[in-house]
N, CA, C and O atoms as a Tinker XYZ file with bonds, in Angstrom:
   296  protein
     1  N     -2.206000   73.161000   82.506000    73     2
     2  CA    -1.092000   73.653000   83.284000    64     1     3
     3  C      0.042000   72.632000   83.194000    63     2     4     5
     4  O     -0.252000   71.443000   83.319000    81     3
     5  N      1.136000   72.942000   83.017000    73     3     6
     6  CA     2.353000   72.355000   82.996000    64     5     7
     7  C      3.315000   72.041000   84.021000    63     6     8     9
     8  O      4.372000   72.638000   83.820000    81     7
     9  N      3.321000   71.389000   84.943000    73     7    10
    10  CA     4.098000   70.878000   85.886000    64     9    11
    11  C      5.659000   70.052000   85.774000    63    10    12    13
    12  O      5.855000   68.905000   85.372000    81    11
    13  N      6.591000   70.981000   86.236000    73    11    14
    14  CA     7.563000   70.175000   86.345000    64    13    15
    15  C      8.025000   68.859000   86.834000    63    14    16    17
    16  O      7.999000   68.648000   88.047000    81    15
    17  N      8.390000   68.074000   86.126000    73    15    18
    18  CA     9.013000   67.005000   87.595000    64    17    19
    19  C     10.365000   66.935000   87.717000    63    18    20    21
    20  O     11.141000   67.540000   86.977000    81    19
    21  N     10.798000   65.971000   88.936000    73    19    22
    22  CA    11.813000   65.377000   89.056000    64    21    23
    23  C     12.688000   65.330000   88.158000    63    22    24    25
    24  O     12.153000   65.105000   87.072000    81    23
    25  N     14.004000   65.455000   88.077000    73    23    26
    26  CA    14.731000   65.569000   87.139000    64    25    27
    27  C     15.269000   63.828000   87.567000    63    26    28    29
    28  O     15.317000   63.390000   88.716000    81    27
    29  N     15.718000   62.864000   85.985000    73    27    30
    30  CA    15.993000   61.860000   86.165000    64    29    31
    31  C     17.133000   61.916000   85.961000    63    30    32    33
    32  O     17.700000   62.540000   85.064000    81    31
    33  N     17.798000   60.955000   87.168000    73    31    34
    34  CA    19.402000   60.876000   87.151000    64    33    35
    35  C     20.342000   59.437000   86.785000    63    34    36    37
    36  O     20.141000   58.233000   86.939000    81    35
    37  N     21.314000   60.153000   86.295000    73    35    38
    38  CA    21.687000   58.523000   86.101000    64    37    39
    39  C     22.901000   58.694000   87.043000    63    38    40    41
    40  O     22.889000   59.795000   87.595000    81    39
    41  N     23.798000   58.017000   87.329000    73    39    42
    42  CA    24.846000   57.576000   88.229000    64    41    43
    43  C     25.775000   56.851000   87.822000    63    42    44    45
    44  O     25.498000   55.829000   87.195000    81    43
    45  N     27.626000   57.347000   88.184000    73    43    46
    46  CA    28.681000   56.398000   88.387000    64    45    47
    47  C     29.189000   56.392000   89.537000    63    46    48    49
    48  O     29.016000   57.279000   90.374000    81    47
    49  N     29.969000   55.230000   89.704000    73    47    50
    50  CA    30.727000   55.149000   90.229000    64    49    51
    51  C     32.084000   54.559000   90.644000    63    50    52    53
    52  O     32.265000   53.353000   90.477000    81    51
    53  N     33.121000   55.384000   91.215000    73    51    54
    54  CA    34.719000   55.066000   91.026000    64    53    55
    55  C     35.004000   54.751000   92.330000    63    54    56    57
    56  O     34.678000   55.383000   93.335000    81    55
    57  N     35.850000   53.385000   92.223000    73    55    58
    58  CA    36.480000   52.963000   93.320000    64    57    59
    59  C     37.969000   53.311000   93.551000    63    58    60    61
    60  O     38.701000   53.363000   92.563000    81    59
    61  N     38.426000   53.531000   94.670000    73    59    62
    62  CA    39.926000   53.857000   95.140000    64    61    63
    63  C     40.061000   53.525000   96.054000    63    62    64    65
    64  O     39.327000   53.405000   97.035000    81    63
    65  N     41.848000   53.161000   95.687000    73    63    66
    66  CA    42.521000   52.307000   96.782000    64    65    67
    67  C     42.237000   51.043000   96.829000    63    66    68    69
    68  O     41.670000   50.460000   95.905000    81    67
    69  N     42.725000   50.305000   98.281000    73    67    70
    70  CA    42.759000   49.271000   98.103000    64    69    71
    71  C     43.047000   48.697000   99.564000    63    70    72    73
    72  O     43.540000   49.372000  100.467000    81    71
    73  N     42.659000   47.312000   99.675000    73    71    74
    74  CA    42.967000   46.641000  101.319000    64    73    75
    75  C     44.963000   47.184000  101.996000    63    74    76    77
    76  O     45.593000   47.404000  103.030000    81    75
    77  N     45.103000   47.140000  100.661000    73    75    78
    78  CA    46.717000   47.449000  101.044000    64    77    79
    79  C     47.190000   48.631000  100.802000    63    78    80    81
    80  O     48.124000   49.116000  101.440000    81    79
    81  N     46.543000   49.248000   99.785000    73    79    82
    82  CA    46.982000   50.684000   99.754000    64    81    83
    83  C     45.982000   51.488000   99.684000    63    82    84    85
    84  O     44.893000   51.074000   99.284000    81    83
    85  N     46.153000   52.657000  100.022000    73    83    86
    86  CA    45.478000   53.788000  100.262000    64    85    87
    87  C     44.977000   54.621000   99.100000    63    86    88    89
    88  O     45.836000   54.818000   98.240000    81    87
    89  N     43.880000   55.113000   98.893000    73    87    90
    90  CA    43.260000   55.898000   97.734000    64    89    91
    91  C     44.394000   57.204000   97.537000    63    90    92    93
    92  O     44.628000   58.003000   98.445000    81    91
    93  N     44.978000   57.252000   96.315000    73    91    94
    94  CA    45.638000   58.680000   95.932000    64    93    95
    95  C     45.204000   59.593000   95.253000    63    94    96    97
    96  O     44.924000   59.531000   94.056000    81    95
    97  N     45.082000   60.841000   96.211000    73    95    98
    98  CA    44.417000   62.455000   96.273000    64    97    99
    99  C     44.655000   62.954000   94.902000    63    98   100   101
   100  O     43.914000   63.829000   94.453000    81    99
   101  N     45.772000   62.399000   94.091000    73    99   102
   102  CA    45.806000   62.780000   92.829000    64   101   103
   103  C     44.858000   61.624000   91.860000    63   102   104   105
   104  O     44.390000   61.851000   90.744000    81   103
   105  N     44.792000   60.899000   92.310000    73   103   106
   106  CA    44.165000   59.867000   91.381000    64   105   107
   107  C     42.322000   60.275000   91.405000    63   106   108   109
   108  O     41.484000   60.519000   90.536000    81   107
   109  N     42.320000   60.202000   92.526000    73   107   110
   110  CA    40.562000   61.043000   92.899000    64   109   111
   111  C     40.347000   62.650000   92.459000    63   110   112   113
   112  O     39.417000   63.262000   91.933000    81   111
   113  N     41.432000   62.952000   92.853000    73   111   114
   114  CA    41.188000   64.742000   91.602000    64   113   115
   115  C     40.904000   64.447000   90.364000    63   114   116   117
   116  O     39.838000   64.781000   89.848000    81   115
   117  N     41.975000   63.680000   89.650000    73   115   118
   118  CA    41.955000   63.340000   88.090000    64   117   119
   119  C     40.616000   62.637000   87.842000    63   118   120   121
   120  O     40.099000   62.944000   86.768000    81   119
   121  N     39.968000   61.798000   88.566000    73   119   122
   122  CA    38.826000   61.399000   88.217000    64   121   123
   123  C     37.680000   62.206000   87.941000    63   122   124   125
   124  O     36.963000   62.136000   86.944000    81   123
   125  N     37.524000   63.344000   89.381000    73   123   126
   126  CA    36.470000   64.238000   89.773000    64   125   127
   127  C     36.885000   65.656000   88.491000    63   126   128   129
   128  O     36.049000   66.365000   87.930000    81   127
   129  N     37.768000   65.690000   88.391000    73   127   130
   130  CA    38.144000   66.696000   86.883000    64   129   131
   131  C     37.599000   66.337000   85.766000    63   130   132   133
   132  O     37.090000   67.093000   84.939000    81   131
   133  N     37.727000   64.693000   85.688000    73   131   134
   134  CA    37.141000   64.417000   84.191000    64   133   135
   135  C     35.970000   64.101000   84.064000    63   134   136   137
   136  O     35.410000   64.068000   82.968000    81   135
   137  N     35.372000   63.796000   85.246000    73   135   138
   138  CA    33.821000   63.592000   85.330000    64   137   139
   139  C     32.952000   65.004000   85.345000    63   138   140   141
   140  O     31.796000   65.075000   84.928000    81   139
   141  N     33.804000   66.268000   85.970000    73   139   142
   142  CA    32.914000   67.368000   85.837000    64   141   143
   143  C     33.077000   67.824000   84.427000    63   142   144   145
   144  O     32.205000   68.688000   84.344000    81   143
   145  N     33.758000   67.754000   83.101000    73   143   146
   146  CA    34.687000   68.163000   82.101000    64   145   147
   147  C     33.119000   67.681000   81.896000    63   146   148   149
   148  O     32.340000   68.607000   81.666000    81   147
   149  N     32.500000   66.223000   81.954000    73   147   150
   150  CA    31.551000   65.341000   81.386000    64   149   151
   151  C     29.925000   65.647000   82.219000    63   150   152   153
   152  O     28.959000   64.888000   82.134000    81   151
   153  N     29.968000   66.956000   83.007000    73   151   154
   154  CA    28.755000   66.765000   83.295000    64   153   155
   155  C     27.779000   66.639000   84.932000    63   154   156   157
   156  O     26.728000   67.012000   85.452000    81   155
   157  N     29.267000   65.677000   85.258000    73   155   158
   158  CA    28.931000   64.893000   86.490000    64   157   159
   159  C     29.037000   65.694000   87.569000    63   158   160   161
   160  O     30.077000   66.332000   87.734000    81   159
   161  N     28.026000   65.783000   88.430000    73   159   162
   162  CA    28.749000   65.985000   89.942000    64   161   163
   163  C     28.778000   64.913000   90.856000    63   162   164   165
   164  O     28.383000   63.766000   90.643000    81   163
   165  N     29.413000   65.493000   92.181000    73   163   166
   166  CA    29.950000   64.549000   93.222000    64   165   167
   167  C     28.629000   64.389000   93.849000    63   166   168   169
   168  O     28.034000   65.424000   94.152000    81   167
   169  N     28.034000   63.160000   94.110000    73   167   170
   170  CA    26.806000   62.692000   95.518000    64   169   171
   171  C     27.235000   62.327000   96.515000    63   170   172   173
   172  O     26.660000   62.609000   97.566000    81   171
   173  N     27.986000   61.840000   96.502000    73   171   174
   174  CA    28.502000   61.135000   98.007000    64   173   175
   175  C     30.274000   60.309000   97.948000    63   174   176   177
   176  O     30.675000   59.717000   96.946000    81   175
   177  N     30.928000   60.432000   98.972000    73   175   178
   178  CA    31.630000   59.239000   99.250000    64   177   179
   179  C     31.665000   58.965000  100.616000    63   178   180   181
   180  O     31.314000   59.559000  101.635000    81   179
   181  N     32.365000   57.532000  100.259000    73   179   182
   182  CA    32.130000   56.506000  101.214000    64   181   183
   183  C     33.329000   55.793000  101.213000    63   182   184   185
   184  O     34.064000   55.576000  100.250000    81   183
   185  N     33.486000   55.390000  102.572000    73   183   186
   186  CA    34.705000   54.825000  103.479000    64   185   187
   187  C     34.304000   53.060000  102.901000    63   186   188   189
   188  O     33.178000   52.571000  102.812000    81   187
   189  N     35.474000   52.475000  102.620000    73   187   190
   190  CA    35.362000   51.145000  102.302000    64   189   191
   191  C     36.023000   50.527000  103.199000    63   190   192   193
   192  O     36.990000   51.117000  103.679000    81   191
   193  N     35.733000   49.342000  103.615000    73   191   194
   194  CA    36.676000   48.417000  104.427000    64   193   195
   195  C     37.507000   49.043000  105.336000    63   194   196   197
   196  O     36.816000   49.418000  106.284000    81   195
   197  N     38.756000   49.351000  105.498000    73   195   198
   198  CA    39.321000   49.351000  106.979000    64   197   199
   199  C     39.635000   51.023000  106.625000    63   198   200   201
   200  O     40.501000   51.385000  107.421000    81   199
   201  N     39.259000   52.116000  105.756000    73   199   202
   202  CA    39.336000   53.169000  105.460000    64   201   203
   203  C     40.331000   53.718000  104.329000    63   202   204   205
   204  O     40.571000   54.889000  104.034000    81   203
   205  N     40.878000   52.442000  103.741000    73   203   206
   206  CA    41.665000   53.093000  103.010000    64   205   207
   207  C     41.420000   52.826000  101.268000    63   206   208   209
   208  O     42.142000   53.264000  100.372000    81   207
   209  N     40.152000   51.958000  101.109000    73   207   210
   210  CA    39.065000   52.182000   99.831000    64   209   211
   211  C     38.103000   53.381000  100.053000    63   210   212   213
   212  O     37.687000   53.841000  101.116000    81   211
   213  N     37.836000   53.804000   98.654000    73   211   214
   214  CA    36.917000   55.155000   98.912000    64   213   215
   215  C     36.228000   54.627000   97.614000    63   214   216   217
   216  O     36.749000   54.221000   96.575000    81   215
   217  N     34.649000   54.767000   98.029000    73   215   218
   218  CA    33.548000   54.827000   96.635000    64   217   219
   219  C     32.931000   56.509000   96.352000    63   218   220   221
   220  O     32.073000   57.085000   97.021000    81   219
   221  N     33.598000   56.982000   95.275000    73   219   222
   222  CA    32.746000   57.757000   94.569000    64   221   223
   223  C     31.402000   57.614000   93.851000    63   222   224   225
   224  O     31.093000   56.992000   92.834000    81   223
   225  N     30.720000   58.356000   94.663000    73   223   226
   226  CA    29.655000   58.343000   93.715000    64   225   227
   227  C     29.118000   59.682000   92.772000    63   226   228   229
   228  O     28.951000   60.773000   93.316000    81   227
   229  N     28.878000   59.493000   91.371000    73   227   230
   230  CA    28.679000   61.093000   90.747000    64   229   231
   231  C     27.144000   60.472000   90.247000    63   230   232   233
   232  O     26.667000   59.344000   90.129000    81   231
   233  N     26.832000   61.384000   90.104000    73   231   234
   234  CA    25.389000   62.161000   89.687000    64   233   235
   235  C     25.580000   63.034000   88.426000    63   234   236   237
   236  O     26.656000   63.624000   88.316000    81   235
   237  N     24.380000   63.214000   87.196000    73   235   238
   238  CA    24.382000   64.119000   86.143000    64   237   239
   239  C     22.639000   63.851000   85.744000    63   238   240   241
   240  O     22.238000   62.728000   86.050000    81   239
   241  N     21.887000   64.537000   85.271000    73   239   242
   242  CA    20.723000   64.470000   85.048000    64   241   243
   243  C     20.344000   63.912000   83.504000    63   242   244   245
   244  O     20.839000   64.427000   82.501000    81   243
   245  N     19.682000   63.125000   83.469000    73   243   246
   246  CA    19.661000   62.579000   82.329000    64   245   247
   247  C     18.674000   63.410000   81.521000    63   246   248   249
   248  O     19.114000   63.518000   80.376000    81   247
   249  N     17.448000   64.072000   81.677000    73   247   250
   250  CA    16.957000   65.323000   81.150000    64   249   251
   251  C     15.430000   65.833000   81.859000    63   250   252   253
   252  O     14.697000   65.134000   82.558000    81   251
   253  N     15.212000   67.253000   81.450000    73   251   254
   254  CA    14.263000   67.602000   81.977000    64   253   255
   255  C     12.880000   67.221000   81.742000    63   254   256   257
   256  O     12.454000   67.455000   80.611000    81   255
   257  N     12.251000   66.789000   82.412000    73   255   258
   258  CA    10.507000   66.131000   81.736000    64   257   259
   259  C      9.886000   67.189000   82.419000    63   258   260   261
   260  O     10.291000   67.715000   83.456000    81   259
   261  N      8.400000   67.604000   81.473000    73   259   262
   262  CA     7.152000   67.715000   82.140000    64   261   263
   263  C      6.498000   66.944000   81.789000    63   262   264   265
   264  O      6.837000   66.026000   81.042000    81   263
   265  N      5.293000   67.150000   82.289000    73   263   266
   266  CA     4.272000   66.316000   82.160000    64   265   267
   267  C      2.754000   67.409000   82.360000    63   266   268   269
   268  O      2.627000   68.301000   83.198000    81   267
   269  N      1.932000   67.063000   81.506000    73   267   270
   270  CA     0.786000   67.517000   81.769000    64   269   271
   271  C     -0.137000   67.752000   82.635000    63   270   272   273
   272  O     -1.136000   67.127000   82.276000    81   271
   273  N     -0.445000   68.651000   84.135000    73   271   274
   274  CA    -1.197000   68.734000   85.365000    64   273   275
   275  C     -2.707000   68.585000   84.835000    63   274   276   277
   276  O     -2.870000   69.418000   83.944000    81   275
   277  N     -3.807000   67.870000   85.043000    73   275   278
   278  CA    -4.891000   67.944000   84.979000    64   277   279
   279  C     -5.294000   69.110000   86.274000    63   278   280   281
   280  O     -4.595000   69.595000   87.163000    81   279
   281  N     -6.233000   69.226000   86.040000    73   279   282
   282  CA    -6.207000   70.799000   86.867000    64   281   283
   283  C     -7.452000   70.448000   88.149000    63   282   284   285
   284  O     -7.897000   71.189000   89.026000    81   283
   285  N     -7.725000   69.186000   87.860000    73   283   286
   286  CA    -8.201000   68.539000   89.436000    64   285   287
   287  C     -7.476000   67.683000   90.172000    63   286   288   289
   288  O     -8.003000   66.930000   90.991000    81   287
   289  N     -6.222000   67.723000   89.949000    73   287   290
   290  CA    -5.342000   67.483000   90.646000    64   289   291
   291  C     -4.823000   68.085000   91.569000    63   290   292   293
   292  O     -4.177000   69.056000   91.174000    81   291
   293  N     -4.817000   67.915000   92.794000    73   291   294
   294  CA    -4.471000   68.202000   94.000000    64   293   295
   295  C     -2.982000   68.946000   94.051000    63   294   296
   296  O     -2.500000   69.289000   95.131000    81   295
């Protein structure tokens, strides 16, 4: 029997903005455009320092594995 697993992921991530200036909504589109063009989706962001750094994080699967179920396996 053939059991799927986990799909393995690999990860980037893009920083924006800055202590002094603020992340720009066009600059984070243009990123999230060219990363989906490539594959990627969005996992998370996150508030940096006093709110005006932002960490992107993307996600894309690096490929599908099975693996062989022995069939006394639980």
């Amino acid at each position: 029997m053939l059991e799927k697993m986990n799909p393995i992921w690999e990860y980037q991530v893009g920083q924006f903005g800055s202590s002094l200036r603020a992340a720009k909504p066009q600059e984070v589109e243009d990123f999230l455009n060219e990363a989906a063009a490539e594959g990627w989706e969005l996992s998370q962001v996150a508030a940096m320092s006093n709110g005006s750094k932002l960490m992107v994080i993307l996600q894309r699967k690096l490929a599908q594995h099975t693996r062989k179920r022995h069939s006394t396996w639980p």
